Amino acid sequence: MIIKSAEYLISNVEYDKCPPATLPEYAFIGRSNVGKSSLINMLTNHEKLAKTSGTPGKTQLINHFIINKDWYIVDLPGYGFAKVSQAQRKKWEKMIEDYLRKRENLVNVFVLIDSRHTPQQLDLDFVNQLGEWRVPFSLVFTKADKSTQLNVSRNVKAFLNKLKETWEFLPANYVTSTEKKMGRDKILTFIDEMNMQ
Ligand code: GTP
Ligand code: MG
């Protein structure tokens, strides 16, 4: 897919104030600092479209971007950020649950997982929750440049094996690195195919 345009639209705390649900939408979620905003910038070829930061907790709202005037990308806040109060966390969980379960035009959620680590319970819990809600998702293993190829493939396999314990069907998965511009074509091809359906 060729990215002709990518524009920031709006940031919200409530799903019902998001842009009209008339175009296909793809959301990016995952642990705080896993690389969601960086991945969005790599996919769209716009270095500064989504705000990135070395400090976790940068993205706090539901951020909509419109791509090729034809589909939406949504940058979501990260989960598992230790430095937030219980009350803030509850608010965040409600916002995300409402968005994920009620947004009618949501085609797929990309769940980002740090490829350097063995399966983390927090990520498994989130993915299992999506499954229970019947929200379609794929897995994206990020920061592949930060460890060896062998380690990445072991971690991907281990994560999928964990999912096999509960689910009959395994989700699509991608390995990415924004440093090496890796994984871009596969994700954009998937989005292109979904948009054509
Ligand atoms: P929050 O919005 O805070 O939840 O974070 P996020 O998931 O949006 O992460 P963000 O894109 O801001 O990236 C966090 C840090 O990881 C930044 O310092 C990025 O430069 C770095 N980073 C993201 N992706 C990669 C990658 O593929 N390789 C490397 N080496 N660094 C990456
Ligand atoms: Mg972010």
Short mmCIF file of C-alpha atoms and ligand atoms in Angstrom, two decimals:
data_model
loop_
_atom_site.label_atom_id
_atom_site.label_comp_id
_atom_site.label_asym_id
_atom_site.label_seq_id
_atom_site.Cartn_x
_atom_site.Cartn_y
_atom_site.Cartn_z
CA MET A 1 0.00 0.00 0.00
CA ILE A 2 1.22 3.48 -0.78
CA ILE A 3 0.71 6.05 1.94
CA LYS A 4 -0.33 9.24 0.18
CA SER A 5 -1.45 11.13 3.25
CA ALA A 6 -1.52 10.74 7.02
CA GLU A 7 -3.13 13.38 9.21
CA TYR A 8 -3.84 13.74 12.90
CA LEU A 9 -7.57 14.20 13.53
CA ILE A 10 -8.58 14.27 17.20
CA SER A 11 -7.87 12.96 20.72
CA ASN A 12 -10.65 11.75 23.03
CA VAL A 13 -11.37 10.07 26.33
CA GLU A 14 -14.71 8.74 25.20
CA TYR A 15 -15.36 6.35 22.35
CA ASP A 16 -18.60 8.11 21.38
CA LYS A 17 -16.75 11.36 20.69
CA CYS A 18 -14.46 9.67 18.19
CA PRO A 19 -14.78 10.57 14.47
CA PRO A 20 -17.83 9.13 12.64
CA ALA A 21 -17.55 5.35 12.43
CA THR A 22 -17.77 5.37 8.67
CA LEU A 23 -14.26 4.26 7.69
CA PRO A 24 -12.33 1.08 8.55
CA GLU A 25 -10.31 1.51 11.72
CA TYR A 26 -7.14 -0.16 13.08
CA ALA A 27 -6.02 0.37 16.67
CA PHE A 28 -2.59 -0.11 18.26
CA ILE A 29 -2.32 -1.12 21.88
CA GLY A 30 0.17 -2.76 24.23
CA ARG A 31 2.27 -2.20 27.28
CA SER A 32 3.47 1.30 27.95
CA ASN A 33 6.67 2.12 26.00
CA VAL A 34 6.42 -1.00 23.79
CA GLY A 35 6.60 1.17 20.66
CA LYS A 36 3.00 1.82 19.53
CA SER A 37 3.47 5.42 18.47
CA SER A 38 6.82 4.64 16.81
CA LEU A 39 5.21 1.80 14.83
CA ILE A 40 2.43 4.11 13.62
CA ASN A 41 5.05 6.57 12.43
CA MET A 42 6.94 3.83 10.60
CA LEU A 43 3.79 2.50 8.93
CA THR A 44 2.73 5.93 7.74
CA ASN A 45 6.24 7.11 6.87
CA HIS A 46 5.62 10.19 9.01
CA GLU A 47 8.31 10.53 11.64
CA LYS A 48 6.35 12.85 13.90
CA LEU A 49 2.73 11.88 13.34
CA ALA A 50 2.22 10.08 16.67
CA LYS A 51 4.10 11.46 19.65
CA THR A 52 6.78 9.09 20.94
CA SER A 53 8.86 9.23 24.09
CA GLY A 54 11.55 7.36 26.00
CA THR A 55 9.41 7.85 29.12
CA PRO A 56 6.48 5.43 29.49
CA GLY A 57 2.95 6.83 29.62
CA LYS A 58 3.32 9.35 26.79
CA THR A 59 0.06 8.48 25.02
CA GLN A 60 -2.93 8.98 27.32
CA LEU A 61 -5.91 9.45 25.02
CA ILE A 62 -7.64 7.76 22.10
CA ASN A 63 -5.83 9.41 19.18
CA HIS A 64 -7.29 9.24 15.69
CA PHE A 65 -5.32 9.63 12.47
CA ILE A 66 -6.73 9.44 8.96
CA ILE A 67 -4.71 7.68 6.30
CA ASN A 68 -5.15 8.27 2.54
CA LYS A 69 -8.45 9.92 3.51
CA ASP A 70 -9.75 6.36 3.53
CA TRP A 71 -9.08 4.61 6.86
CA TYR A 72 -8.26 5.38 10.46
CA ILE A 73 -5.31 4.52 12.67
CA VAL A 74 -5.84 4.79 16.42
CA ASP A 75 -2.99 5.23 18.87
CA LEU A 76 -4.02 4.08 22.36
CA PRO A 77 -2.37 4.57 25.74
CA GLY A 78 -0.18 1.76 27.04
CA TYR A 79 -1.20 -0.59 29.81
CA GLY A 80 0.95 -1.74 32.72
CA PHE A 81 2.46 1.64 33.47
CA ALA A 82 3.42 1.39 37.15
CA LYS A 83 3.40 5.08 37.95
CA VAL A 84 -0.35 5.68 37.81
CA SER A 85 -2.86 5.68 40.64
CA GLN A 86 -5.45 2.94 41.04
CA ALA A 87 -8.18 5.45 40.18
CA GLN A 88 -6.41 6.52 36.98
CA ARG A 89 -5.91 2.91 35.97
CA LYS A 90 -9.60 2.14 36.47
CA LYS A 91 -10.54 5.14 34.32
CA TRP A 92 -8.15 4.03 31.62
CA GLU A 93 -9.49 0.48 31.65
CA LYS A 94 -13.06 1.71 31.28
CA MET A 95 -12.12 4.02 28.40
CA ILE A 96 -10.30 1.24 26.55
CA GLU A 97 -12.96 -1.39 27.19
CA ASP A 98 -15.71 0.92 25.93
CA TYR A 99 -13.68 1.83 22.88
CA LEU A 100 -12.69 -1.76 22.02
CA ARG A 101 -16.13 -3.27 22.55
CA LYS A 102 -18.34 -0.54 21.16
CA ARG A 103 -16.46 0.99 18.26
CA GLU A 104 -18.40 -0.38 15.29
CA ASN A 105 -15.85 0.28 12.56
CA LEU A 106 -12.92 -1.29 14.42
CA VAL A 107 -11.55 -3.90 12.00
CA ASN A 108 -8.50 -5.08 13.91
CA VAL A 109 -6.50 -4.38 17.04
CA PHE A 110 -2.73 -4.76 16.81
CA VAL A 111 -1.45 -5.86 20.21
CA LEU A 112 2.21 -4.94 20.56
CA ILE A 113 4.54 -7.12 22.59
CA ASP A 114 8.22 -6.50 23.31
CA SER A 115 10.08 -9.22 21.39
CA ARG A 116 12.96 -9.20 23.89
CA HIS A 117 10.96 -10.85 26.63
CA THR A 118 9.51 -14.29 27.35
CA PRO A 119 5.68 -14.26 27.61
CA GLN A 120 4.51 -11.75 30.21
CA GLN A 121 1.31 -12.43 32.16
CA LEU A 122 0.05 -8.89 31.62
CA ASP A 123 0.17 -9.30 27.82
CA LEU A 124 -1.37 -12.77 27.95
CA ASP A 125 -4.19 -11.49 30.15
CA PHE A 126 -4.90 -8.62 27.77
CA VAL A 127 -4.92 -10.88 24.71
CA ASN A 128 -7.17 -13.41 26.45
CA GLN A 129 -9.53 -10.61 27.39
CA LEU A 130 -9.75 -9.51 23.74
CA GLY A 131 -10.53 -13.08 22.79
CA GLU A 132 -13.31 -13.26 25.34
CA TRP A 133 -14.74 -9.98 24.04
CA ARG A 134 -14.50 -11.34 20.48
CA VAL A 135 -12.46 -8.35 19.37
CA PRO A 136 -10.35 -9.29 16.31
CA PHE A 137 -6.64 -8.82 16.90
CA SER A 138 -3.14 -9.61 15.64
CA LEU A 139 0.13 -9.66 17.53
CA VAL A 140 3.09 -7.42 16.73
CA PHE A 141 6.43 -8.29 18.31
CA THR A 142 8.36 -5.02 18.48
CA LYS A 143 11.97 -3.83 18.86
CA ALA A 144 13.37 -6.86 17.03
CA ASP A 145 16.64 -4.94 16.50
CA LYS A 146 17.26 -5.01 20.24
CA SER A 147 17.85 -8.75 20.49
CA THR A 148 18.98 -11.70 18.37
CA GLN A 149 16.78 -13.26 15.72
CA LEU A 150 16.90 -16.54 17.63
CA ASN A 151 15.71 -14.93 20.83
CA VAL A 152 12.87 -13.15 19.00
CA SER A 153 11.64 -16.32 17.33
CA ARG A 154 11.83 -18.23 20.63
CA ASN A 155 9.77 -15.55 22.37
CA VAL A 156 7.17 -15.44 19.59
CA LYS A 157 6.84 -19.23 19.70
CA ALA A 158 6.57 -19.27 23.48
CA PHE A 159 3.84 -16.62 23.42
CA LEU A 160 1.82 -18.51 20.81
CA ASN A 161 2.27 -21.74 22.77
CA LYS A 162 0.81 -20.04 25.82
CA LEU A 163 -2.21 -18.93 23.78
CA LYS A 164 -2.65 -22.48 22.48
CA GLU A 165 -3.44 -23.54 26.03
CA THR A 166 -6.71 -21.62 25.81
CA TRP A 167 -7.51 -20.85 22.16
CA GLU A 168 -8.06 -23.11 19.21
CA PHE A 169 -7.13 -20.51 16.59
CA LEU A 170 -3.95 -18.50 16.80
CA PRO A 171 -3.81 -14.87 15.72
CA ALA A 172 -1.67 -13.53 12.87
CA ASN A 173 1.65 -12.22 14.09
CA TYR A 174 4.28 -9.80 12.85
CA VAL A 175 7.82 -8.97 13.93
CA THR A 176 8.83 -5.33 13.64
CA SER A 177 11.69 -2.92 14.15
CA THR A 178 11.32 0.77 13.57
CA GLU A 179 15.12 1.07 13.56
CA LYS A 180 15.42 -1.39 10.68
CA LYS A 181 12.11 -0.53 9.01
CA MET A 182 11.12 -4.17 9.45
CA GLY A 183 7.58 -5.57 9.22
CA ARG A 184 6.07 -2.52 7.53
CA ASP A 185 5.03 -4.13 4.23
CA LYS A 186 3.35 -7.14 5.83
CA ILE A 187 1.21 -5.04 8.16
CA LEU A 188 0.22 -2.60 5.40
CA THR A 189 -0.64 -5.48 3.06
CA PHE A 190 -2.88 -6.98 5.75
CA ILE A 191 -4.64 -3.62 6.23
CA ASP A 192 -5.00 -3.22 2.47
CA GLU A 193 -6.62 -6.64 2.18
CA MET A 194 -8.99 -5.96 5.06
CA ASN A 195 -9.94 -2.58 3.57
CA MET A 196 -10.90 -4.27 0.30
CA GLN A 197 -13.32 -6.70 1.96
P1 GTP B 1 3.38 5.04 25.43
O1 GTP B 1 2.62 5.94 24.54
O2 GTP B 1 4.13 5.75 26.51
O3 GTP B 1 2.59 3.89 25.95
O4 GTP B 1 4.60 4.36 24.56
P2 GTP B 1 4.56 3.76 23.09
O5 GTP B 1 4.19 2.32 23.15
O6 GTP B 1 3.79 4.62 22.16
O7 GTP B 1 6.12 3.77 22.72
P3 GTP B 1 6.91 4.82 21.82
O8 GTP B 1 6.59 4.63 20.37
O9 GTP B 1 6.77 6.17 22.39
O10 GTP B 1 8.40 4.26 21.99
C1 GTP B 1 9.02 4.11 23.26
C2 GTP B 1 10.53 4.08 23.10
O11 GTP B 1 10.93 2.91 22.40
C3 GTP B 1 11.09 5.26 22.28
O12 GTP B 1 12.31 5.67 22.85
C4 GTP B 1 11.30 4.66 20.90
O13 GTP B 1 12.33 5.29 20.17
C5 GTP B 1 11.70 3.22 21.24
N1 GTP B 1 11.36 2.27 20.16
C6 GTP B 1 10.13 2.05 19.65
N2 GTP B 1 10.18 1.09 18.69
C7 GTP B 1 11.47 0.70 18.59
C8 GTP B 1 12.18 -0.27 17.77
O14 GTP B 1 11.63 -0.98 16.92
N3 GTP B 1 13.52 -0.37 17.98
C9 GTP B 1 14.19 0.37 18.91
N4 GTP B 1 15.51 0.17 19.04
N5 GTP B 1 13.58 1.29 19.67
C10 GTP B 1 12.22 1.46 19.53
MG MG B 2 2.53 6.19 22.56
#
